XYZ file of N, CA and C in Angstrom:
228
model
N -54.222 -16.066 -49.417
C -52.885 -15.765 -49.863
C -52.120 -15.117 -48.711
N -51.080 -15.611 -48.662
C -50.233 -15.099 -47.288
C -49.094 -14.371 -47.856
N -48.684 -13.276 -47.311
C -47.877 -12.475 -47.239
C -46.347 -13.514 -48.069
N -46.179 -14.274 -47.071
C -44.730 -14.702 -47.364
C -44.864 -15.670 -48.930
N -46.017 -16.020 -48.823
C -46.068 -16.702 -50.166
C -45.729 -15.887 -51.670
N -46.879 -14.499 -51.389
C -46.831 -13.823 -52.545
C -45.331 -13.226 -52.420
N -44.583 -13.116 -51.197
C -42.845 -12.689 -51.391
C -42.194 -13.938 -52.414
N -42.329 -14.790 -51.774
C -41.833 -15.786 -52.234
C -42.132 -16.244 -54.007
N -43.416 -15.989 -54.299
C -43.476 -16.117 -55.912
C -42.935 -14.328 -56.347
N -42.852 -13.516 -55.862
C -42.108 -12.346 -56.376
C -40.512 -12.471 -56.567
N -39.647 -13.397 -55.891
C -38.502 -13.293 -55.567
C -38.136 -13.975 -57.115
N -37.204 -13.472 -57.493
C -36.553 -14.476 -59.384
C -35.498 -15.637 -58.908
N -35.206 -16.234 -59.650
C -34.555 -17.413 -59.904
C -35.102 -18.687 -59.481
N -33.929 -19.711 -59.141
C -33.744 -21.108 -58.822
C -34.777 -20.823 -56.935
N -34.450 -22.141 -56.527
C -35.228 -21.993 -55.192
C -33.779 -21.671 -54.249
N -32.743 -22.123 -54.341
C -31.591 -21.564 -53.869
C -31.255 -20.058 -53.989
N -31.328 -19.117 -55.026
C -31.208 -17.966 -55.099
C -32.338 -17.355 -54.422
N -33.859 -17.604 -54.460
C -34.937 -17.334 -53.517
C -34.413 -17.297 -51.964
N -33.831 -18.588 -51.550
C -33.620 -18.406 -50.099
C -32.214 -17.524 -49.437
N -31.620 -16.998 -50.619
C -30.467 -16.001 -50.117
C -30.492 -15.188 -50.288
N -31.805 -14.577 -51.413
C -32.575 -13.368 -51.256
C -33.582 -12.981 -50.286
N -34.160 -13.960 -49.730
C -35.200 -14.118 -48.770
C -33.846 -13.738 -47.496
N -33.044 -14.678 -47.198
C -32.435 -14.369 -46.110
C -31.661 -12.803 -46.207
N -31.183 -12.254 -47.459
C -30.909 -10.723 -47.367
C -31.917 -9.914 -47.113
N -32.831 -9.973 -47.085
C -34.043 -9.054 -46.960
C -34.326 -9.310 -45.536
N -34.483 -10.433 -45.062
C -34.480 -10.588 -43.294
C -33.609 -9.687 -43.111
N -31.965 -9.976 -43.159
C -31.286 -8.939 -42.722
C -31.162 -7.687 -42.722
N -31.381 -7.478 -44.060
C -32.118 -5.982 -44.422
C -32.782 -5.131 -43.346
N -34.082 -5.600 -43.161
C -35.090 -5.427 -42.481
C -34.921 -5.162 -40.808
N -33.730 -6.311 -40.209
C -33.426 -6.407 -39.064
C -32.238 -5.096 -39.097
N -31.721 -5.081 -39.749
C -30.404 -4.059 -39.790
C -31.398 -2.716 -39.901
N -32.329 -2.543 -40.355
C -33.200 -1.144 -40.410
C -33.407 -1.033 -38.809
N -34.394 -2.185 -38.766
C -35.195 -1.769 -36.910
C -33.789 -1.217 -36.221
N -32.790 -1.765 -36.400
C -31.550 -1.575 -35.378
C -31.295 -0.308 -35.267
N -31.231 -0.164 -36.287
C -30.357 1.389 -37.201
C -31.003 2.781 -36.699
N -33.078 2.418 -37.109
C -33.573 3.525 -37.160
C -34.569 3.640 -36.716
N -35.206 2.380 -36.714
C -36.891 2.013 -36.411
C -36.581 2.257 -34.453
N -36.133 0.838 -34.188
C -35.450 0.877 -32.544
C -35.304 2.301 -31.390
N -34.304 2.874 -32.278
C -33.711 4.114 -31.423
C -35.136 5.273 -31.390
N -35.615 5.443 -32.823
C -36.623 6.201 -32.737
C -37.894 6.425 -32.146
N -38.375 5.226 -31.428
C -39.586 4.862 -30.802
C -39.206 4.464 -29.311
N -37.940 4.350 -28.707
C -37.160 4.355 -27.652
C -37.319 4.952 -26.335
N -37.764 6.621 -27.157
C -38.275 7.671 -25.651
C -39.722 7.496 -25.630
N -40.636 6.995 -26.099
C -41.947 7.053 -25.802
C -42.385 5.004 -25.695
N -41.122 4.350 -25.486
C -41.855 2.906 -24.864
C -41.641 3.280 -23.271
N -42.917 2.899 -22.400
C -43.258 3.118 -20.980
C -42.212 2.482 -20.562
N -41.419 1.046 -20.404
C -40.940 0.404 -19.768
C -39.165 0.998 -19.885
N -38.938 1.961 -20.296
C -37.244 2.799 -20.538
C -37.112 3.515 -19.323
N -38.619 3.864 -18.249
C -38.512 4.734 -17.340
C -38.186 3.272 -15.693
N -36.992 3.277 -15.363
C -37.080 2.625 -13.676
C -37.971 2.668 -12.829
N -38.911 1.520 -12.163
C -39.480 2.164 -11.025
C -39.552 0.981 -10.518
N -38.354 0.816 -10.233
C -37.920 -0.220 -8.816
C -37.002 0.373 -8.132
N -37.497 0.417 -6.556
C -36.351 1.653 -6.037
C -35.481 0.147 -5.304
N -34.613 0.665 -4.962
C -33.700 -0.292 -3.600
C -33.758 0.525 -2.703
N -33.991 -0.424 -1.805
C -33.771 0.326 0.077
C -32.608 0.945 0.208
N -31.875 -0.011 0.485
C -30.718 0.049 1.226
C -29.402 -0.857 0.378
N -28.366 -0.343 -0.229
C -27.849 -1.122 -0.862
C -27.193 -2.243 -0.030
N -26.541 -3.274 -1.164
C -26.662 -4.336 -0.064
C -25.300 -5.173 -0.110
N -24.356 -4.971 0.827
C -22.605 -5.040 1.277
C -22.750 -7.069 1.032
N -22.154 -7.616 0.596
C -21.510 -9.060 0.996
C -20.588 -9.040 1.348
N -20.333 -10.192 2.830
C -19.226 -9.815 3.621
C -18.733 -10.957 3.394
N -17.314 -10.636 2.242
C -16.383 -11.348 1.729
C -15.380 -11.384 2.517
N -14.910 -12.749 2.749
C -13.878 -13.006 3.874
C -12.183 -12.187 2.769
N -11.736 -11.683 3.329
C -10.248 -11.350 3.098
C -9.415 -12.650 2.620
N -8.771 -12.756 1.689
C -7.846 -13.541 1.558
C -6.256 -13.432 1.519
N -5.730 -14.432 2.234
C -4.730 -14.324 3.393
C -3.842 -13.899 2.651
N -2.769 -13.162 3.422
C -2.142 -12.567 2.837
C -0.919 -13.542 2.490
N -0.107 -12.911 1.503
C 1.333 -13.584 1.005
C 2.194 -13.673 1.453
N 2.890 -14.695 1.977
C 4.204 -14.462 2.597
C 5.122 -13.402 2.196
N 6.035 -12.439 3.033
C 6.731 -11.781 2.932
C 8.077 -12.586 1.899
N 8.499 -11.798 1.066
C 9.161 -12.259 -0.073
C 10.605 -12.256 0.568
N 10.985 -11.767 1.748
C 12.532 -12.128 2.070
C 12.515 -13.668 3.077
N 10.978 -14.257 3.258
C 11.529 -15.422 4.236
C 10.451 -16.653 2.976
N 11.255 -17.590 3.248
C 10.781 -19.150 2.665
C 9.292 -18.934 3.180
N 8.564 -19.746 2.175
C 7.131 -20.124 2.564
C 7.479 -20.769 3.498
N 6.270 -21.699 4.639
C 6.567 -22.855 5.118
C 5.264 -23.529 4.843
């Protein structure tokens, strides 16, 4: 007997009302981890701490783009 089965004969109605109760309870569930589960277990997962250093940060040498003609003479 699997978990989702025995949900699934617990849930009432038609098989249509089953799957939009089934899908509120996903959400349910996902809207909890977000809410409370997530944030709370947050400071003690290892991977929240950085340990990749950079050397030297690192400049791209973007060419300047040309400037605009002065607004009292015609383009040419």
């Amino acid at each position: 007997m699997s978990v989702y089965g025995a949900l699934w004969r617990r849930l009432p109605g038609p098989t249509a009302v089953r799957v939009l109760l089934a899908l509120a309870l996903a959400l349910a569930v996902v809207a909890v981890c977000f809410r409370w589960v997530f944030p709370a277990v947050a400071p003690s997962v290892p991977w929240n701490s950085g340990t990749v250093e950079v050397a030297a940060p690192m400049t791209a040498s973007v060419p300047a783009a040309p400037a605009p003609p002065p607004a009292d003479r015609p383009p040419s």
